[in-house]
């Protein structure tokens, strides 16, 4: 079981990770975008960090909704509304919860995927963050079905997420800025799929 305190700890770890990887994520966004993904997310998670003390004693749904709102209001670019609605919808799905088990977490992740698909009008194989998110969630569900422990479930999720991020090199983007470069984007890893993989790694490392 994971409580609100732990969720806040993970969110802080994500902020640290994004700050550490800010330049790398921005570099990935250079050939296929506008070189701002790391900068965008670092700004967003800095704002998240400032909001977290105000929700320390709140339920997990409220914590996640607050994160989403902070991201939407501070991150310019596509990733702000996308990650913002992912966290907000995850918060709505987990409203009132003070503890999460693996099923709750996966329900939240399902909602996050749906939120990004809806907001981005995107599906799998369009070279976006979804190409990390969708296989990661599928792998975690499979691991749960096979009776794996939480750590092994997150391990499987992270592996699938990074493989998915790697696979975006083989895809021609049809959504977002990367779609403007068309086939010239081949060989380049999607920054959003990469940032999602880092976020999931933080969840794994917290267990
Ligand atoms: P921008 O593209 O506006 O500069 P960012 O650089 O912060 O925004 O984020 C780019 C990332 O957002 C991409 O790498 C991709 O993963 C994701 N993305 C962009 N458009 C979409 C979309 N329509 N659906 C899903 N993800 C998207
Ligand atoms: Mg960009």
mmCIF file of C-alpha atoms and ligand atoms in Angstrom:
data_model
loop_
_atom_site.group_PDB
_atom_site.id
_atom_site.type_symbol
_atom_site.label_atom_id
_atom_site.label_comp_id
_atom_site.label_asym_id
_atom_site.label_seq_id
_atom_site.Cartn_x
_atom_site.Cartn_y
_atom_site.Cartn_z
ATOM 1 C CA UNK A 1 0.000 0.000 0.000
ATOM 2 C CA UNK A 2 1.141 3.502 -0.854
ATOM 3 C CA UNK A 3 -0.129 6.503 1.117
ATOM 4 C CA UNK A 4 -0.304 10.205 0.279
ATOM 5 C CA UNK A 5 3.059 10.867 1.887
ATOM 6 C CA UNK A 6 4.663 8.329 -0.425
ATOM 7 C CA UNK A 7 2.877 9.788 -3.456
ATOM 8 C CA UNK A 8 4.301 13.201 -2.583
ATOM 9 C CA UNK A 9 7.744 11.637 -2.191
ATOM 10 C CA UNK A 10 7.456 10.131 -5.695
ATOM 11 C CA UNK A 11 6.308 13.461 -7.145
ATOM 12 C CA UNK A 12 9.316 15.186 -5.584
ATOM 13 C CA UNK A 13 11.588 12.481 -7.004
ATOM 14 C CA UNK A 14 10.061 13.074 -10.442
ATOM 15 C CA UNK A 15 10.855 16.776 -10.077
ATOM 16 C CA UNK A 16 14.482 15.974 -9.256
ATOM 17 C CA UNK A 17 14.751 13.475 -12.142
ATOM 18 C CA UNK A 18 13.250 15.884 -14.681
ATOM 19 C CA UNK A 19 15.627 18.619 -13.518
ATOM 20 C CA UNK A 20 18.571 16.175 -13.870
ATOM 21 C CA UNK A 21 17.442 15.139 -17.358
ATOM 22 C CA UNK A 22 16.322 18.609 -18.447
ATOM 23 C CA UNK A 23 19.099 19.083 -20.974
ATOM 24 C CA UNK A 24 18.843 15.584 -22.407
ATOM 25 C CA UNK A 25 15.059 15.894 -22.863
ATOM 26 C CA UNK A 26 15.550 19.257 -24.511
ATOM 27 C CA UNK A 27 18.230 17.835 -26.821
ATOM 28 C CA UNK A 28 15.858 15.060 -27.903
ATOM 29 C CA UNK A 29 13.321 17.755 -28.786
ATOM 30 C CA UNK A 30 15.832 19.590 -30.993
ATOM 31 C CA UNK A 31 15.824 17.581 -34.250
ATOM 32 C CA UNK A 32 12.080 16.876 -34.257
ATOM 33 C CA UNK A 33 10.647 19.784 -32.285
ATOM 34 C CA UNK A 34 11.581 23.128 -30.794
ATOM 35 C CA UNK A 35 14.138 22.227 -28.101
ATOM 36 C CA UNK A 36 11.986 22.918 -25.090
ATOM 37 C CA UNK A 37 10.617 19.646 -23.698
ATOM 38 C CA UNK A 38 13.023 19.420 -20.743
ATOM 39 C CA UNK A 39 12.747 23.133 -20.041
ATOM 40 C CA UNK A 40 8.938 22.934 -20.194
ATOM 41 C CA UNK A 41 8.679 19.999 -17.812
ATOM 42 C CA UNK A 42 11.291 21.309 -15.400
ATOM 43 C CA UNK A 43 9.321 24.551 -15.133
ATOM 44 C CA UNK A 44 6.140 22.555 -14.540
ATOM 45 C CA UNK A 45 7.588 20.323 -11.845
ATOM 46 C CA UNK A 46 9.162 23.314 -10.142
ATOM 47 C CA UNK A 47 5.626 24.716 -9.841
ATOM 48 C CA UNK A 48 4.423 21.295 -8.649
ATOM 49 C CA UNK A 49 7.101 21.345 -5.940
ATOM 50 C CA UNK A 50 5.789 24.685 -4.706
ATOM 51 C CA UNK A 51 2.210 23.369 -4.538
ATOM 52 C CA UNK A 52 2.958 20.083 -2.754
ATOM 53 C CA UNK A 53 3.217 21.554 0.770
ATOM 54 C CA UNK A 54 -0.385 22.794 0.405
ATOM 55 C CA UNK A 55 -1.742 19.256 -0.171
ATOM 56 C CA UNK A 56 0.394 17.252 2.258
ATOM 57 C CA UNK A 57 -2.598 16.192 4.360
ATOM 58 C CA UNK A 58 -5.022 15.770 1.458
ATOM 59 C CA UNK A 59 -6.197 12.567 -0.215
ATOM 60 C CA UNK A 60 -4.250 11.147 -3.158
ATOM 61 C CA UNK A 61 -6.877 12.233 -5.686
ATOM 62 C CA UNK A 62 -6.547 15.843 -4.572
ATOM 63 C CA UNK A 63 -2.744 15.649 -4.624
ATOM 64 C CA UNK A 64 -2.718 14.370 -8.223
ATOM 65 C CA UNK A 65 -5.341 16.875 -9.386
ATOM 66 C CA UNK A 66 -3.251 19.679 -7.908
ATOM 67 C CA UNK A 67 -0.203 18.402 -9.809
ATOM 68 C CA UNK A 68 -2.188 18.343 -13.053
ATOM 69 C CA UNK A 69 -3.445 21.875 -12.562
ATOM 70 C CA UNK A 70 0.052 23.145 -11.799
ATOM 71 C CA UNK A 71 1.356 21.518 -15.003
ATOM 72 C CA UNK A 72 -1.443 22.863 -17.177
ATOM 73 C CA UNK A 73 -0.984 26.379 -15.905
ATOM 74 C CA UNK A 74 2.832 26.548 -16.115
ATOM 75 C CA UNK A 75 3.963 24.313 -18.987
ATOM 76 C CA UNK A 76 3.806 25.879 -22.406
ATOM 77 C CA UNK A 77 3.663 23.519 -25.333
ATOM 78 C CA UNK A 78 1.809 20.303 -25.963
ATOM 79 C CA UNK A 79 3.196 18.401 -23.003
ATOM 80 C CA UNK A 80 1.612 20.766 -20.432
ATOM 81 C CA UNK A 81 -2.028 20.072 -21.277
ATOM 82 C CA UNK A 82 -1.193 16.412 -22.024
ATOM 83 C CA UNK A 83 0.616 15.552 -18.791
ATOM 84 C CA UNK A 84 -1.668 18.018 -16.997
ATOM 85 C CA UNK A 85 -4.824 16.192 -18.001
ATOM 86 C CA UNK A 86 -3.141 12.822 -17.364
ATOM 87 C CA UNK A 87 -2.447 13.764 -13.728
ATOM 88 C CA UNK A 88 -5.811 15.504 -13.289
ATOM 89 C CA UNK A 89 -7.823 12.581 -14.647
ATOM 90 C CA UNK A 90 -5.733 10.169 -12.603
ATOM 91 C CA UNK A 91 -6.602 12.282 -9.573
ATOM 92 C CA UNK A 92 -10.303 12.124 -10.429
ATOM 93 C CA UNK A 93 -10.147 8.345 -10.821
ATOM 94 C CA UNK A 94 -8.507 8.078 -7.391
ATOM 95 C CA UNK A 95 -10.656 10.720 -5.658
ATOM 96 C CA UNK A 96 -10.889 10.351 -1.885
ATOM 97 C CA UNK A 97 -8.252 7.608 -1.659
ATOM 98 C CA UNK A 98 -5.733 7.788 1.164
ATOM 99 C CA UNK A 99 -3.979 4.568 0.140
ATOM 100 C CA UNK A 100 -3.325 2.888 -3.195
ATOM 101 C CA UNK A 101 -2.792 -0.742 -4.016
ATOM 102 C CA UNK A 102 -1.503 -2.010 -7.369
ATOM 103 C CA UNK A 103 -4.999 -2.193 -8.849
ATOM 104 C CA UNK A 104 -5.657 1.437 -7.925
ATOM 105 C CA UNK A 105 -2.342 2.437 -9.468
ATOM 106 C CA UNK A 106 -3.133 0.607 -12.709
ATOM 107 C CA UNK A 107 -6.607 2.108 -12.796
ATOM 108 C CA UNK A 108 -4.967 5.518 -12.461
ATOM 109 C CA UNK A 109 -2.512 4.696 -15.250
ATOM 110 C CA UNK A 110 -5.345 3.540 -17.530
ATOM 111 C CA UNK A 111 -7.072 6.846 -16.936
ATOM 112 C CA UNK A 112 -3.857 8.727 -17.684
ATOM 113 C CA UNK A 113 -3.496 6.945 -21.029
ATOM 114 C CA UNK A 114 -7.124 7.695 -21.897
ATOM 115 C CA UNK A 115 -6.640 11.344 -20.955
ATOM 116 C CA UNK A 116 -3.611 11.739 -23.240
ATOM 117 C CA UNK A 117 -5.365 9.933 -26.098
ATOM 118 C CA UNK A 118 -8.393 12.170 -25.746
ATOM 119 C CA UNK A 119 -6.520 15.435 -25.288
ATOM 120 C CA UNK A 120 -3.920 14.682 -27.969
ATOM 121 C CA UNK A 121 -6.337 12.950 -30.336
ATOM 122 C CA UNK A 122 -3.604 10.361 -30.700
ATOM 123 C CA UNK A 123 -3.332 6.599 -30.727
ATOM 124 C CA UNK A 124 -0.423 4.155 -30.449
ATOM 125 C CA UNK A 125 2.400 4.209 -33.019
ATOM 126 C CA UNK A 126 2.303 7.960 -33.710
ATOM 127 C CA UNK A 127 5.674 8.562 -32.010
ATOM 128 C CA UNK A 128 4.400 10.242 -28.851
ATOM 129 C CA UNK A 129 4.508 9.653 -25.101
ATOM 130 C CA UNK A 130 1.704 7.146 -25.684
ATOM 131 C CA UNK A 131 4.213 4.764 -27.257
ATOM 132 C CA UNK A 132 5.866 4.450 -23.856
ATOM 133 C CA UNK A 133 2.676 4.675 -21.768
ATOM 134 C CA UNK A 134 0.572 2.072 -23.587
ATOM 135 C CA UNK A 135 3.143 -0.773 -23.591
ATOM 136 C CA UNK A 136 4.164 0.063 -20.012
ATOM 137 C CA UNK A 137 0.595 -0.267 -18.730
ATOM 138 C CA UNK A 138 0.053 -3.457 -20.747
ATOM 139 C CA UNK A 139 3.250 -5.005 -19.350
ATOM 140 C CA UNK A 140 2.298 -4.092 -15.782
ATOM 141 C CA UNK A 141 -1.157 -5.632 -16.159
ATOM 142 C CA UNK A 142 0.408 -8.771 -17.567
ATOM 143 C CA UNK A 143 2.843 -8.967 -14.664
ATOM 144 C CA UNK A 144 -0.007 -8.553 -12.157
ATOM 145 C CA UNK A 145 -1.965 -11.298 -13.896
ATOM 146 C CA UNK A 146 1.090 -13.536 -13.640
ATOM 147 C CA UNK A 147 1.169 -12.933 -9.882
ATOM 148 C CA UNK A 148 4.252 -10.677 -9.765
ATOM 149 C CA UNK A 149 5.127 -8.554 -6.706
ATOM 150 C CA UNK A 150 4.889 -4.767 -6.942
ATOM 151 C CA UNK A 151 8.600 -4.280 -7.599
ATOM 152 C CA UNK A 152 8.566 -6.852 -10.423
ATOM 153 C CA UNK A 153 5.436 -5.254 -11.868
ATOM 154 C CA UNK A 154 7.127 -1.842 -11.994
ATOM 155 C CA UNK A 155 10.278 -3.428 -13.376
ATOM 156 C CA UNK A 156 8.297 -4.906 -16.252
ATOM 157 C CA UNK A 157 6.550 -1.564 -16.779
ATOM 158 C CA UNK A 158 9.815 0.368 -16.935
ATOM 159 C CA UNK A 159 11.394 -2.094 -19.355
ATOM 160 C CA UNK A 160 8.392 -1.886 -21.672
ATOM 161 C CA UNK A 161 8.340 1.895 -21.365
ATOM 162 C CA UNK A 162 11.997 2.284 -22.377
ATOM 163 C CA UNK A 163 11.549 -0.233 -25.194
ATOM 164 C CA UNK A 164 8.559 1.815 -26.332
ATOM 165 C CA UNK A 165 10.575 5.032 -26.203
ATOM 166 C CA UNK A 166 13.318 3.353 -28.240
ATOM 167 C CA UNK A 167 10.711 2.142 -30.743
ATOM 168 C CA UNK A 168 9.622 5.741 -31.453
ATOM 169 C CA UNK A 169 12.848 5.998 -33.495
ATOM 170 C CA UNK A 170 11.217 3.689 -36.052
ATOM 171 C CA UNK A 171 7.994 5.691 -36.246
ATOM 172 C CA UNK A 172 7.045 8.670 -38.378
ATOM 173 C CA UNK A 173 5.260 11.160 -36.125
ATOM 174 C CA UNK A 174 1.755 12.081 -37.153
ATOM 175 C CA UNK A 175 0.873 14.246 -34.120
ATOM 176 C CA UNK A 176 2.433 17.284 -32.509
ATOM 177 C CA UNK A 177 5.386 19.315 -33.744
ATOM 178 C CA UNK A 178 7.338 16.196 -34.699
ATOM 179 C CA UNK A 179 4.785 15.594 -37.451
ATOM 180 C CA UNK A 180 6.116 18.715 -39.234
ATOM 181 C CA UNK A 181 9.455 16.997 -39.922
ATOM 182 C CA UNK A 182 7.811 13.825 -41.231
ATOM 183 C CA UNK A 183 10.278 11.119 -42.246
ATOM 184 C CA UNK A 184 13.227 13.238 -41.157
ATOM 185 C CA UNK A 185 12.139 12.338 -37.645
ATOM 186 C CA UNK A 186 13.064 8.703 -38.214
ATOM 187 C CA UNK A 187 15.947 7.630 -36.000
ATOM 188 C CA UNK A 188 15.064 10.153 -33.302
ATOM 189 C CA UNK A 189 13.623 9.161 -29.948
ATOM 190 C CA UNK A 190 10.483 10.973 -28.835
ATOM 191 C CA UNK A 191 11.119 13.300 -25.877
ATOM 192 C CA UNK A 192 7.682 12.723 -24.318
ATOM 193 C CA UNK A 193 8.066 8.937 -24.407
ATOM 194 C CA UNK A 194 11.415 9.473 -22.703
ATOM 195 C CA UNK A 195 10.114 11.786 -19.971
ATOM 196 C CA UNK A 196 7.298 9.356 -19.212
ATOM 197 C CA UNK A 197 9.840 6.541 -18.828
ATOM 198 C CA UNK A 198 11.773 8.636 -16.299
ATOM 199 C CA UNK A 199 8.565 9.291 -14.347
ATOM 200 C CA UNK A 200 7.729 5.597 -14.170
ATOM 201 C CA UNK A 201 11.302 4.878 -13.057
ATOM 202 C CA UNK A 202 10.744 7.198 -10.110
ATOM 203 C CA UNK A 203 7.662 5.193 -9.121
ATOM 204 C CA UNK A 204 9.695 1.989 -9.345
ATOM 205 C CA UNK A 205 12.602 3.397 -7.329
ATOM 206 C CA UNK A 206 10.244 4.486 -4.555
ATOM 207 C CA UNK A 207 9.143 0.910 -3.820
HETATM 208 P P1 LIG B 1 5.795 21.130 -27.889
HETATM 209 O O1 LIG B 1 5.774 19.999 -28.869
HETATM 210 O O2 LIG B 1 4.558 21.945 -27.956
HETATM 211 O O3 LIG B 1 7.044 21.927 -27.958
HETATM 212 P P2 LIG B 1 6.906 19.636 -25.695
HETATM 213 O O4 LIG B 1 8.173 19.756 -26.429
HETATM 214 O O5 LIG B 1 6.950 20.020 -24.252
HETATM 215 O O6 LIG B 1 5.753 20.442 -26.422
HETATM 216 O O7 LIG B 1 6.382 18.134 -25.745
HETATM 217 C C1 LIG B 1 6.501 17.358 -26.893
HETATM 218 C C2 LIG B 1 6.020 15.956 -26.601
HETATM 219 O O8 LIG B 1 4.601 15.948 -26.438
HETATM 220 C C3 LIG B 1 6.283 14.989 -27.725
HETATM 221 O O9 LIG B 1 7.557 14.412 -27.584
HETATM 222 C C4 LIG B 1 5.167 13.962 -27.614
HETATM 223 O O10 LIG B 1 5.527 12.884 -26.784
HETATM 224 C C5 LIG B 1 4.075 14.724 -26.926
HETATM 225 N N1 LIG B 1 2.970 15.055 -27.851
HETATM 226 C C6 LIG B 1 2.890 16.088 -28.695
HETATM 227 N N2 LIG B 1 1.699 16.090 -29.337
HETATM 228 C C7 LIG B 1 1.017 15.018 -28.879
HETATM 229 C C8 LIG B 1 -0.292 14.467 -29.133
HETATM 230 N N3 LIG B 1 -1.138 15.034 -29.999
HETATM 231 N N4 LIG B 1 -0.652 13.355 -28.442
HETATM 232 C C9 LIG B 1 0.183 12.787 -27.565
HETATM 233 N N5 LIG B 1 1.416 13.257 -27.270
HETATM 234 C C10 LIG B 1 1.829 14.356 -27.922
HETATM 235 MG MG1 LIG B 2 8.904 21.079 -27.810
#
